[in-house]
Short mmCIF file of C-alpha atoms in Angstrom, two decimals:
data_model
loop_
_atom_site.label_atom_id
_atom_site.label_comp_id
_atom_site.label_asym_id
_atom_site.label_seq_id
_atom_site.Cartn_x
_atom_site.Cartn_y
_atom_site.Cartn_z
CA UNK A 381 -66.23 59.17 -74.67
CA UNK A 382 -65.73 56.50 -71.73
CA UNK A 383 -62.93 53.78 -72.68
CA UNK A 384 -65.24 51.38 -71.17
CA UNK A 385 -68.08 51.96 -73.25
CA UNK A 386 -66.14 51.21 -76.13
CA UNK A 387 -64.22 47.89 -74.74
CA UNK A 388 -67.42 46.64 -73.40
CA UNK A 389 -70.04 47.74 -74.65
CA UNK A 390 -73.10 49.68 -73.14
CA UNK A 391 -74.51 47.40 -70.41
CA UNK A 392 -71.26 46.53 -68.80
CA UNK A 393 -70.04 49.66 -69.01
CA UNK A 394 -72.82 51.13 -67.47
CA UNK A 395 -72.41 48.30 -65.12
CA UNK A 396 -68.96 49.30 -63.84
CA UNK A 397 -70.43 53.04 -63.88
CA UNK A 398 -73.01 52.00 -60.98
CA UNK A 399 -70.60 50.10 -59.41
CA UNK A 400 -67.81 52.45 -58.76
CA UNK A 401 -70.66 55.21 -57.86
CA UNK A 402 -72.21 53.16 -55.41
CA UNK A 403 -68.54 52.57 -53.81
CA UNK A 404 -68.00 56.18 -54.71
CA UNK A 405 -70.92 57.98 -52.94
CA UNK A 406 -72.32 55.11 -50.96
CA UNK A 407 -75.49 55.45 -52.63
CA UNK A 408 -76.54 51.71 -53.59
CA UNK A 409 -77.62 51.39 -57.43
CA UNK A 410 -79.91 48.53 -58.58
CA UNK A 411 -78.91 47.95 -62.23
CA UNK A 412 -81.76 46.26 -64.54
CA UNK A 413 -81.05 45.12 -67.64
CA UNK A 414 -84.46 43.75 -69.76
CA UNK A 415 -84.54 42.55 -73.49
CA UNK A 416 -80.94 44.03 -74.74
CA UNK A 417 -78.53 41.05 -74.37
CA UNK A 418 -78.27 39.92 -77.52
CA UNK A 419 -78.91 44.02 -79.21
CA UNK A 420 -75.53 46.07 -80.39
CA UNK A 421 -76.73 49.66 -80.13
CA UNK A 422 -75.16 51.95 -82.39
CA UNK A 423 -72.48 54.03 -81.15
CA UNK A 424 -74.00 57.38 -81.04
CA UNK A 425 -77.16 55.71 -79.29
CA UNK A 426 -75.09 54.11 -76.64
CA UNK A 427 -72.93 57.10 -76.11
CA UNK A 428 -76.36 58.95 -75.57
CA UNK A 429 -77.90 56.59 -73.13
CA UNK A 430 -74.67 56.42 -70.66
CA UNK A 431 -74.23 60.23 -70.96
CA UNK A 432 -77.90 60.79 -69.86
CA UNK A 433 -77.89 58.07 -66.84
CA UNK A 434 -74.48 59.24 -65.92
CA UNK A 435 -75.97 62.70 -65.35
CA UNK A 436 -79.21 61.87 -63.99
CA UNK A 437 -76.77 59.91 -61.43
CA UNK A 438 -74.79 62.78 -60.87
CA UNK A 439 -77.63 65.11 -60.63
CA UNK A 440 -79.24 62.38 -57.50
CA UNK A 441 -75.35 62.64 -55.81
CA UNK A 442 -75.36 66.60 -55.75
CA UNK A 443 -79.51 67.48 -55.38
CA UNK A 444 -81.14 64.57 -53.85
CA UNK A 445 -79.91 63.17 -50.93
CA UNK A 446 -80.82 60.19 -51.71
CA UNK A 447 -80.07 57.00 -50.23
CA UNK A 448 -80.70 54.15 -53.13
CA UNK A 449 -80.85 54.59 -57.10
CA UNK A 450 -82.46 52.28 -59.88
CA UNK A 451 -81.58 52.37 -62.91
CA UNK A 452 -83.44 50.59 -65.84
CA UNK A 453 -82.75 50.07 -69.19
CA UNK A 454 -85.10 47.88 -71.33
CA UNK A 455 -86.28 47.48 -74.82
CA UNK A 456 -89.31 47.92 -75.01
CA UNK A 457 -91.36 47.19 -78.74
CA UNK A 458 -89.65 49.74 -80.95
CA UNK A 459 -87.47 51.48 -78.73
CA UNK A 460 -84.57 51.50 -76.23
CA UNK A 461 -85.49 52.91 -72.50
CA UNK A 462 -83.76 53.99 -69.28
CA UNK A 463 -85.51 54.90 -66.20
CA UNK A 464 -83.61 56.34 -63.57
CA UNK A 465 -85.51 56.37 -60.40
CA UNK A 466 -83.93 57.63 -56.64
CA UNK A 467 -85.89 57.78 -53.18
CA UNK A 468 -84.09 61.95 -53.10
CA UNK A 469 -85.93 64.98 -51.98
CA UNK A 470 -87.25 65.87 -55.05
CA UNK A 471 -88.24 69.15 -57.05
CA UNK A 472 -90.34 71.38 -58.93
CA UNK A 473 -89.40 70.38 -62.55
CA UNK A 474 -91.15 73.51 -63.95
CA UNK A 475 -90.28 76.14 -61.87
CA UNK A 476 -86.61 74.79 -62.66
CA UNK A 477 -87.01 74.88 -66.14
CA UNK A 478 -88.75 78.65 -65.81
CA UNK A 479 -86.09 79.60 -63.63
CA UNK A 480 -83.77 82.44 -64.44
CA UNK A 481 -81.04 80.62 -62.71
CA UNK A 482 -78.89 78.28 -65.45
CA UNK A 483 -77.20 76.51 -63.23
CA UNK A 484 -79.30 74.30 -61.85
CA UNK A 485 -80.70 72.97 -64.97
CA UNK A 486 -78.04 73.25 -67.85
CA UNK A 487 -77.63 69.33 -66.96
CA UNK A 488 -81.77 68.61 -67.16
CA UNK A 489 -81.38 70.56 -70.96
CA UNK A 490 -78.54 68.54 -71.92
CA UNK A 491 -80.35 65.16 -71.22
CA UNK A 492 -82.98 66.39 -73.56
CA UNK A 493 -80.54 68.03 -76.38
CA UNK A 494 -78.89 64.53 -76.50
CA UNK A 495 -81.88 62.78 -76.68
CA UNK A 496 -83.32 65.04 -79.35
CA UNK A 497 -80.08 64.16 -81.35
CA UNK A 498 -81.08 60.71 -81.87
CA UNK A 499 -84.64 60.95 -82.19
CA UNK A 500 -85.62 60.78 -78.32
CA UNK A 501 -87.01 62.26 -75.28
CA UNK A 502 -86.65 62.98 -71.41
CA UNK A 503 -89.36 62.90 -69.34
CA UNK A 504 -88.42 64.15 -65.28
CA UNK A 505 -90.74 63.38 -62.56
CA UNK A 506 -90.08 64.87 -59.24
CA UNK A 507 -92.31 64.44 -56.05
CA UNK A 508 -91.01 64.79 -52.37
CA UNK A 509 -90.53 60.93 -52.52
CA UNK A 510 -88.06 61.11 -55.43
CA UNK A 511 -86.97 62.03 -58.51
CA UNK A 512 -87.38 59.78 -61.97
CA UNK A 513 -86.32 60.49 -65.30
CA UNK A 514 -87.00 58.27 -67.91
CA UNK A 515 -85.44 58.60 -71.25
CA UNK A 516 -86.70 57.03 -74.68
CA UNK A 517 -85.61 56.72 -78.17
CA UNK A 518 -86.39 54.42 -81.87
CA UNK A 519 -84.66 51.54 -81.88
CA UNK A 520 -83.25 52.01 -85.20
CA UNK A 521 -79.49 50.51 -86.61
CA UNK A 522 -80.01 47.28 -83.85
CA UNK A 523 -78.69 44.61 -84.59
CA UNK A 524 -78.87 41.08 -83.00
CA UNK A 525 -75.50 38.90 -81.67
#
């Protein structure tokens, strides 16, 4: 579990995340933030969230080639959402998931398993223009500052 996440909570910690991988990898991030200011997740949701955007981030670094990254995260009604959205190469998303080959998707079936473990989902996209993976889950235990 990331110190950071912790000390500062969810959005600045995934703030300094983006920031040292953009310096990192050279791959500019655009960090959104919409509707969660004044919302303190529950640990085990925000835990889930930065573990899921830091691998879709990692997953754009090794796969992609991409050369610029967005990352949302929003409330949105009754639930907490990320998008993660890059400008890569792309993929087949099924014929990974069918694939014999574990390696290249143990990461794709842990975003879902943590996900599933508070009540969520992971959706991937994948077209030659990019890659997006969008995550969901209840907003449940939020409280306001």
């Amino acid at each position: 579990r990331p110190s950071s996440l912790d000390d500062l909570g969810l959005i600045a910690a995934l703030q300094q995340y983006t920031n040292e991988y953009s310096l990192k990898f050279g791959i500019p991030v655009d960090f959104q933030v919409n509707g969660l200011d004044d919302k303190v997740l529950p640990p085990e949701t925000g835990i889930t969230f930065y573990r899921i955007i830091q691998e879709a981030l990692t997953n754009t670094v090794k796969h992609s080639a991409a050369t610029k990254v967005s990352v949302l995260l929003a409330s949105r009604e009754r639930s907490i959402v990320a998008v993660v959205e890059d400008n890569g190469k792309g993929f087949d998303v099924e014929k990974v998931f069918v694939s014999s080959k574990s390696d290249h998707k143990l990461g794709l079936y842990g975003m879902q398993e943590r996900a599933a473990l508070i009540g969520g989902v992971v959706t991937i996209e994948s077209t030659w223009m990019g890659t997006t993976v969008f995550v969901q889950s209840p907003l449940k235990g939020i409280a306001g500052k």
